[in-house]
Amino acid sequence: MDELDLIRLAQSGHERALTELYQRYAPSAFKSAYLLTGNRSLAEDVVQETFIQVVRKIGTLRDPARFRPWLFQILTNAAKTAYRKRFWQRWLPLDLDTYDKPDRVTPSAQEQLEAYEGTRELREGIKQLKPDHRAVVVLHYFNGLPEQEIAEVLACPLGTVKSRLYHARQALQRMLTASGTGAGRVATPAVPSALPNQKG
Amino acid sequence: MITMDERIRAALNVEASTAEFPEGLWPDILAKARRPGLQGWWARLSVLPRVGVALGVMTILMGAAGYLVVPPTKASVRTVATLTATVDQIANEVGFQVQQPAYLPAEVEFYESRVEADGVESDSKMRIAALYYMTSSGDKGMTIKQWKASAASPFPPGDTRETAMRMGNRKQVDVNGMSATLVAGNLSSLSVNLVYWHADGVNYSVSGQVSIDELLKVATSLR
């Protein structure tokens, strides 16, 4: 079924359509929430809260074609709330120490990627970005949202999105350079094609 | 050559692959979403109950606002009942003979005397005779307070200095044959000393930025 038809059906309260939407979007929403919060348990809460809102409010979405940015808007807001809640609960901001240990590691992909210079440093670097900058990076590079759509999702001017992306890239580049794995220093193989890519 | 953008994308994909999507959330999500929230609960109310709820909320809010404006009965509020009264006027108001020091440290002069009151309810008001002394430069001060009470206490109820005074060193001293408590030094950063005692149903408190010797001389000179 065409996605727009699916969304229209869901808007009319069709439960199977809602279920189908959840199945299509929830996995990538969960991974986005994980990248935003750095914590699986928080990510689970964020996805739950996001889809509770989707079920309750999908009828108010005027343009079904705007479902994706609308969904990510709910998701980033829920992630912000969860992040704040966690902050006050622990009296500490989320940082590297609070990132969970991975559920599983795909050895082949992992090995290929660790061989790919700078990936490990970049992963750590992304976790150290400011939450606002990390959100822009996740939405752009992981979810594949164009800058204009990110501006809608985060309810901020396009210039702010561009600036955050620029500064995030600069910060990551500086980290790579400092760790001796910066671009141009080491010859790098191509990105393994076996990697899951959520873009698109 | 791999671009920075591709590197970031790859790093995010690897990081995301470490967290497995939890199955089985959907039934719970659907159940929670269908549970009526505040909006659904409000929508189901007809006009009259809505008005009732709105009035109730307004009453609660106005009560809270009123609390801020008029403190409850038990609250302690320091107000100046009579400004710059004479000692005789003060005595009339507080209901006992107010004592004055026959001795004052060098450079310390009488500044003001007045009646202060605690509480907002007329039947719970406590009248306090307050005598203020100060050097002409205003850098040092001394206060003598007297109020009716059943037991010795360094300050009238609600005095904000009370907490800070607990930090001071205490010592029992003699003031005209009465057992008094001396609280020495470092009240906040002002190096204030205080001595207080209870006699004939009245509390006496002498405090100020003067030495302990001077303070005790002032205390023992009260007539």
PDB file of N, CA and C in Angstrom, chain A residues 2-12 21 24-25 54 57-72 149 152:
ATOM      1  N   ASP A   2       0.482   2.221  -0.751  1.00  0.00           N
ATOM      2  CA  ASP A   2       1.203   3.488  -0.792  1.00  0.00           C
ATOM      3  C   ASP A   2       1.214   4.130   0.603  1.00  0.00           C
ATOM      4  N   GLU A   3       2.328   4.763   0.951  1.00  0.00           N
ATOM      5  CA  GLU A   3       2.466   5.296   2.313  1.00  0.00           C
ATOM      6  C   GLU A   3       1.422   6.375   2.635  1.00  0.00           C
ATOM      7  N   LEU A   4       1.127   7.204   1.623  1.00  0.00           N
ATOM      8  CA  LEU A   4       0.138   8.269   1.869  1.00  0.00           C
ATOM      9  C   LEU A   4      -1.238   7.679   2.171  1.00  0.00           C
ATOM     10  N   ASP A   5      -1.594   6.615   1.438  1.00  0.00           N
ATOM     11  CA  ASP A   5      -2.878   5.947   1.695  1.00  0.00           C
ATOM     12  C   ASP A   5      -2.898   5.346   3.096  1.00  0.00           C
ATOM     13  N   LEU A   6      -1.728   4.786   3.450  1.00  0.00           N
ATOM     14  CA  LEU A   6      -1.611   4.169   4.773  1.00  0.00           C
ATOM     15  C   LEU A   6      -1.827   5.217   5.863  1.00  0.00           C
ATOM     16  N   ILE A   7      -1.219   6.374   5.668  1.00  0.00           N
ATOM     17  CA  ILE A   7      -1.344   7.444   6.678  1.00  0.00           C
ATOM     18  C   ILE A   7      -2.794   7.934   6.741  1.00  0.00           C
ATOM     19  N   ARG A   8      -3.422   8.065   5.556  1.00  0.00           N
ATOM     20  CA  ARG A   8      -4.835   8.521   5.546  1.00  0.00           C
ATOM     21  C   ARG A   8      -5.731   7.523   6.279  1.00  0.00           C
ATOM     22  N   LEU A   9      -5.451   6.241   6.029  1.00  0.00           N
ATOM     23  CA  LEU A   9      -6.229   5.201   6.728  1.00  0.00           C
ATOM     24  C   LEU A   9      -6.025   5.290   8.238  1.00  0.00           C
ATOM     25  N   ALA A  10      -4.761   5.480   8.615  1.00  0.00           N
ATOM     26  CA  ALA A  10      -4.447   5.584  10.049  1.00  0.00           C
ATOM     27  C   ALA A  10      -5.143   6.800  10.649  1.00  0.00           C
ATOM     28  N   GLN A  11      -5.236   7.859   9.851  1.00  0.00           N
ATOM     29  CA  GLN A  11      -5.904   9.072  10.348  1.00  0.00           C
ATOM     30  C   GLN A  11      -7.384   8.835  10.611  1.00  0.00           C
ATOM     31  N   SER A  12      -7.935   7.881   9.875  1.00  0.00           N
ATOM     32  CA  SER A  12      -9.354   7.594  10.106  1.00  0.00           C
ATOM     33  C   SER A  12      -9.548   6.603  11.251  1.00  0.00           C
ATOM     34  N   LEU A  21       2.086   1.333  10.203  1.00  0.00           N
ATOM     35  CA  LEU A  21       2.940   2.530  10.327  1.00  0.00           C
ATOM     36  C   LEU A  21       3.993   2.326  11.410  1.00  0.00           C
ATOM     37  N   ARG A  24       6.692   0.079  10.255  1.00  0.00           N
ATOM     38  CA  ARG A  24       7.592   0.702   9.296  1.00  0.00           C
ATOM     39  C   ARG A  24       8.553   1.687   9.960  1.00  0.00           C
ATOM     40  N   TYR A  25       8.045   2.445  10.894  1.00  0.00           N
ATOM     41  CA  TYR A  25       8.832   3.557  11.436  1.00  0.00           C
ATOM     42  C   TYR A  25       9.479   3.305  12.794  1.00  0.00           C
ATOM     43  N   VAL A  54       1.526   9.729  18.382  1.00  0.00           N
ATOM     44  CA  VAL A  54       1.143   9.510  16.972  1.00  0.00           C
ATOM     45  C   VAL A  54      -0.280   8.965  16.909  1.00  0.00           C
ATOM     46  N   LYS A  57      -2.753  11.727  17.973  1.00  0.00           N
ATOM     47  CA  LYS A  57      -2.843  12.991  17.249  1.00  0.00           C
ATOM     48  C   LYS A  57      -2.747  12.894  15.737  1.00  0.00           C
ATOM     49  N   ILE A  58      -2.646  11.677  15.222  1.00  0.00           N
ATOM     50  CA  ILE A  58      -2.451  11.579  13.767  1.00  0.00           C
ATOM     51  C   ILE A  58      -3.631  12.198  13.002  1.00  0.00           C
ATOM     52  N   GLY A  59      -4.785  12.196  13.639  1.00  0.00           N
ATOM     53  CA  GLY A  59      -5.954  12.806  13.004  1.00  0.00           C
ATOM     54  C   GLY A  59      -5.813  14.302  12.809  1.00  0.00           C
ATOM     55  N   THR A  60      -4.912  14.929  13.567  1.00  0.00           N
ATOM     56  CA  THR A  60      -4.749  16.378  13.449  1.00  0.00           C
ATOM     57  C   THR A  60      -3.704  16.765  12.403  1.00  0.00           C
ATOM     58  N   LEU A  61      -3.015  15.760  11.842  1.00  0.00           N
ATOM     59  CA  LEU A  61      -1.990  16.051  10.832  1.00  0.00           C
ATOM     60  C   LEU A  61      -2.669  16.452   9.518  1.00  0.00           C
ATOM     61  N   ARG A  62      -2.474  17.697   9.105  1.00  0.00           N
ATOM     62  CA  ARG A  62      -3.209  18.191   7.930  1.00  0.00           C
ATOM     63  C   ARG A  62      -2.703  17.576   6.634  1.00  0.00           C
ATOM     64  N   ASP A  63      -1.377  17.532   6.499  1.00  0.00           N
ATOM     65  CA  ASP A  63      -0.810  17.037   5.246  1.00  0.00           C
ATOM     66  C   ASP A  63      -0.123  15.697   5.499  1.00  0.00           C
ATOM     67  N   PRO A  64      -0.706  14.591   5.044  1.00  0.00           N
ATOM     68  CA  PRO A  64      -0.105  13.274   5.294  1.00  0.00           C
ATOM     69  C   PRO A  64       1.316  13.164   4.748  1.00  0.00           C
ATOM     70  N   ALA A  65       1.645  13.974   3.758  1.00  0.00           N
ATOM     71  CA  ALA A  65       2.998  13.913   3.196  1.00  0.00           C
ATOM     72  C   ALA A  65       4.037  14.432   4.192  1.00  0.00           C
ATOM     73  N   ARG A  66       3.557  15.166   5.202  1.00  0.00           N
ATOM     74  CA  ARG A  66       4.468  15.706   6.216  1.00  0.00           C
ATOM     75  C   ARG A  66       4.589  14.768   7.422  1.00  0.00           C
ATOM     76  N   PHE A  67       4.176  13.512   7.252  1.00  0.00           N
ATOM     77  CA  PHE A  67       4.181  12.588   8.389  1.00  0.00           C
ATOM     78  C   PHE A  67       5.573  12.417   8.990  1.00  0.00           C
ATOM     79  N   ARG A  68       6.561  12.238   8.105  1.00  0.00           N
ATOM     80  CA  ARG A  68       7.914  11.944   8.589  1.00  0.00           C
ATOM     81  C   ARG A  68       8.490  13.076   9.451  1.00  0.00           C
ATOM     82  N   PRO A  69       8.517  14.337   8.952  1.00  0.00           N
ATOM     83  CA  PRO A  69       9.025  15.404   9.842  1.00  0.00           C
ATOM     84  C   PRO A  69       8.193  15.566  11.114  1.00  0.00           C
ATOM     85  N   TRP A  70       6.874  15.317  10.977  1.00  0.00           N
ATOM     86  CA  TRP A  70       5.987  15.412  12.154  1.00  0.00           C
ATOM     87  C   TRP A  70       6.376  14.368  13.189  1.00  0.00           C
ATOM     88  N   LEU A  71       6.624  13.147  12.700  1.00  0.00           N
ATOM     89  CA  LEU A  71       7.025  12.064  13.592  1.00  0.00           C
ATOM     90  C   LEU A  71       8.344  12.404  14.299  1.00  0.00           C
ATOM     91  N   PHE A  72       9.285  12.920  13.529  1.00  0.00           N
ATOM     92  CA  PHE A  72      10.585  13.224  14.134  1.00  0.00           C
ATOM     93  C   PHE A  72      10.510  14.422  15.089  1.00  0.00           C
ATOM     94  N   GLU A 149      13.977  20.341   6.354  1.00  0.00           N
ATOM     95  CA  GLU A 149      13.064  19.502   7.137  1.00  0.00           C
ATOM     96  C   GLU A 149      13.504  19.437   8.608  1.00  0.00           C
ATOM     97  N   GLU A 152      12.218  22.359  10.357  1.00  0.00           N
ATOM     98  CA  GLU A 152      10.798  22.180  10.740  1.00  0.00           C
ATOM     99  C   GLU A 152      10.689  21.295  11.978  1.00  0.00           C
TER     100      GLU A 152
END
